Amino acid sequence: MTVKECYESMGSDYEGVIGRIGSEGLVKRFALKFLDDPSYLNLEKAIQEQNAEEAFRAAHTLKGVCLNLGFDRLYKVSEELTEKLRGRELDGYEALYENIQKEYNNTIDAICKLEE
């Protein structure tokens, strides 16, 4: 799968990320590094522990990483959860967290196809 096809399968703006980062090679390298980014795992752990402060931090970090990499759908759902958790309360987070899980898995699946 090409980098452009990867971004299209994620529902992301390939041209926008190329414009920001500069080359397809760099975009691919940064996208592959996302596989090792701990933000999502930190969010998962914080949710399991019902730690609203850490969940907010992890969601906020994930949002920033996704914005920089142009992962538009995962960015959007991360932003929604970040705003929900801004008050450091977990009330009503479940549907937003499920959206993140879905988009995270879609993003990871697309990135893994870059390695093939």
Coordinates of C-alpha atoms in Angstrom, one line a residue:
M1 CA 0.0 0.0 0.0
T2 CA 1.3 3.5 -0.8
V3 CA 1.3 6.3 1.7
K4 CA -1.4 8.1 -0.3
E5 CA -3.6 4.9 -0.2
C6 CA -2.9 4.6 3.5
Y7 CA -4.1 8.1 4.2
E8 CA -7.1 7.7 2.0
S9 CA -8.1 4.5 3.8
M10 CA -7.9 6.4 7.1
G11 CA -10.0 9.1 5.7
S12 CA -7.2 11.6 6.0
D13 CA -5.9 14.5 3.9
Y14 CA -2.8 13.1 2.2
E15 CA -2.1 16.4 0.3
G16 CA -2.3 18.4 3.5
V17 CA 0.1 16.2 5.4
I18 CA 2.6 16.2 2.5
G19 CA 2.3 20.0 2.4
R20 CA 3.2 20.2 6.1
I21 CA 5.8 17.5 6.4
G22 CA 7.3 17.9 2.9
S23 CA 8.0 14.4 1.5
E24 CA 6.3 11.1 1.3
G25 CA 9.3 9.4 2.8
L26 CA 9.1 11.5 5.9
V27 CA 5.4 11.0 6.2
K28 CA 5.8 7.3 6.0
R29 CA 8.6 7.3 8.5
F30 CA 6.6 9.3 11.0
A31 CA 3.5 7.2 10.4
L32 CA 5.4 4.1 11.1
K33 CA 6.8 5.6 14.3
F34 CA 3.2 6.1 15.4
L35 CA 3.0 2.4 15.9
D36 CA 5.3 2.8 19.0
D37 CA 3.6 6.0 20.3
P38 CA 2.4 5.3 23.9
S39 CA -0.4 7.8 23.9
Y40 CA -3.2 5.4 23.2
L41 CA -2.0 2.8 25.6
N42 CA -1.7 5.5 28.3
L43 CA -5.3 6.5 27.6
E44 CA -6.4 2.9 27.8
K45 CA -4.6 2.4 31.1
A46 CA -6.0 5.6 32.5
I47 CA -9.6 4.7 31.5
Q48 CA -9.2 1.2 33.1
E49 CA -7.9 2.9 36.3
Q50 CA -10.7 5.5 36.1
N51 CA -8.0 8.2 36.4
A52 CA -9.6 11.2 34.7
E53 CA -6.4 13.4 35.0
E54 CA -4.2 10.9 33.2
A55 CA -7.0 10.1 30.7
F56 CA -7.2 13.8 29.8
R57 CA -3.4 14.0 29.4
A58 CA -3.3 10.9 27.2
A59 CA -6.2 12.0 25.0
H60 CA -4.7 15.5 24.7
T61 CA -1.3 14.0 23.7
L62 CA -2.9 11.6 21.2
K63 CA -4.9 14.5 19.7
G64 CA -1.7 16.5 19.2
V65 CA 0.2 13.6 17.6
C66 CA -2.7 12.9 15.3
L67 CA -3.0 16.6 14.3
N68 CA 0.7 16.7 13.4
L69 CA 0.6 13.4 11.4
G70 CA -2.7 14.3 9.6
F71 CA -4.7 11.4 11.0
D72 CA -7.9 13.4 10.7
R73 CA -10.5 10.9 11.9
L74 CA -8.5 9.9 15.0
Y75 CA -7.6 13.5 15.6
K76 CA -11.3 14.5 15.6
V77 CA -12.4 11.8 18.1
S78 CA -9.4 12.4 20.3
E79 CA -10.3 16.1 20.3
E80 CA -13.9 15.3 21.3
L81 CA -12.7 13.1 24.2
T82 CA -10.1 15.7 25.3
E83 CA -12.8 18.3 25.6
K84 CA -15.1 16.0 27.5
L85 CA -12.3 15.2 30.0
R86 CA -11.1 18.8 30.2
G87 CA -13.0 19.1 33.5
R88 CA -11.2 16.0 34.8
E89 CA -14.5 14.1 35.1
L90 CA -15.1 10.7 33.4
D91 CA -18.9 11.0 33.3
G92 CA -20.2 10.2 29.9
Y93 CA -16.9 9.3 28.3
E94 CA -17.8 5.8 27.1
A95 CA -19.2 6.5 23.6
L96 CA -16.3 8.9 22.8
Y97 CA -13.8 6.4 24.0
E98 CA -15.4 3.7 21.8
N99 CA -15.0 6.1 18.8
I100 CA -11.3 6.4 19.6
Q101 CA -10.9 2.7 19.9
K102 CA -12.5 2.2 16.5
E103 CA -10.5 5.0 14.7
Y104 CA -7.3 3.9 16.5
N105 CA -7.7 0.4 15.2
N106 CA -8.5 1.6 11.7
T107 CA -5.4 3.9 11.7
I108 CA -3.1 1.1 13.0
D109 CA -4.5 -1.3 10.4
A110 CA -3.8 1.2 7.6
I111 CA -0.3 2.0 8.9
C112 CA 0.6 -1.7 9.2
K113 CA -0.1 -2.2 5.5
L114 CA 2.6 0.3 4.8
E115 CA 5.2 -2.1 6.1
E116 CA 4.1 -4.9 3.6

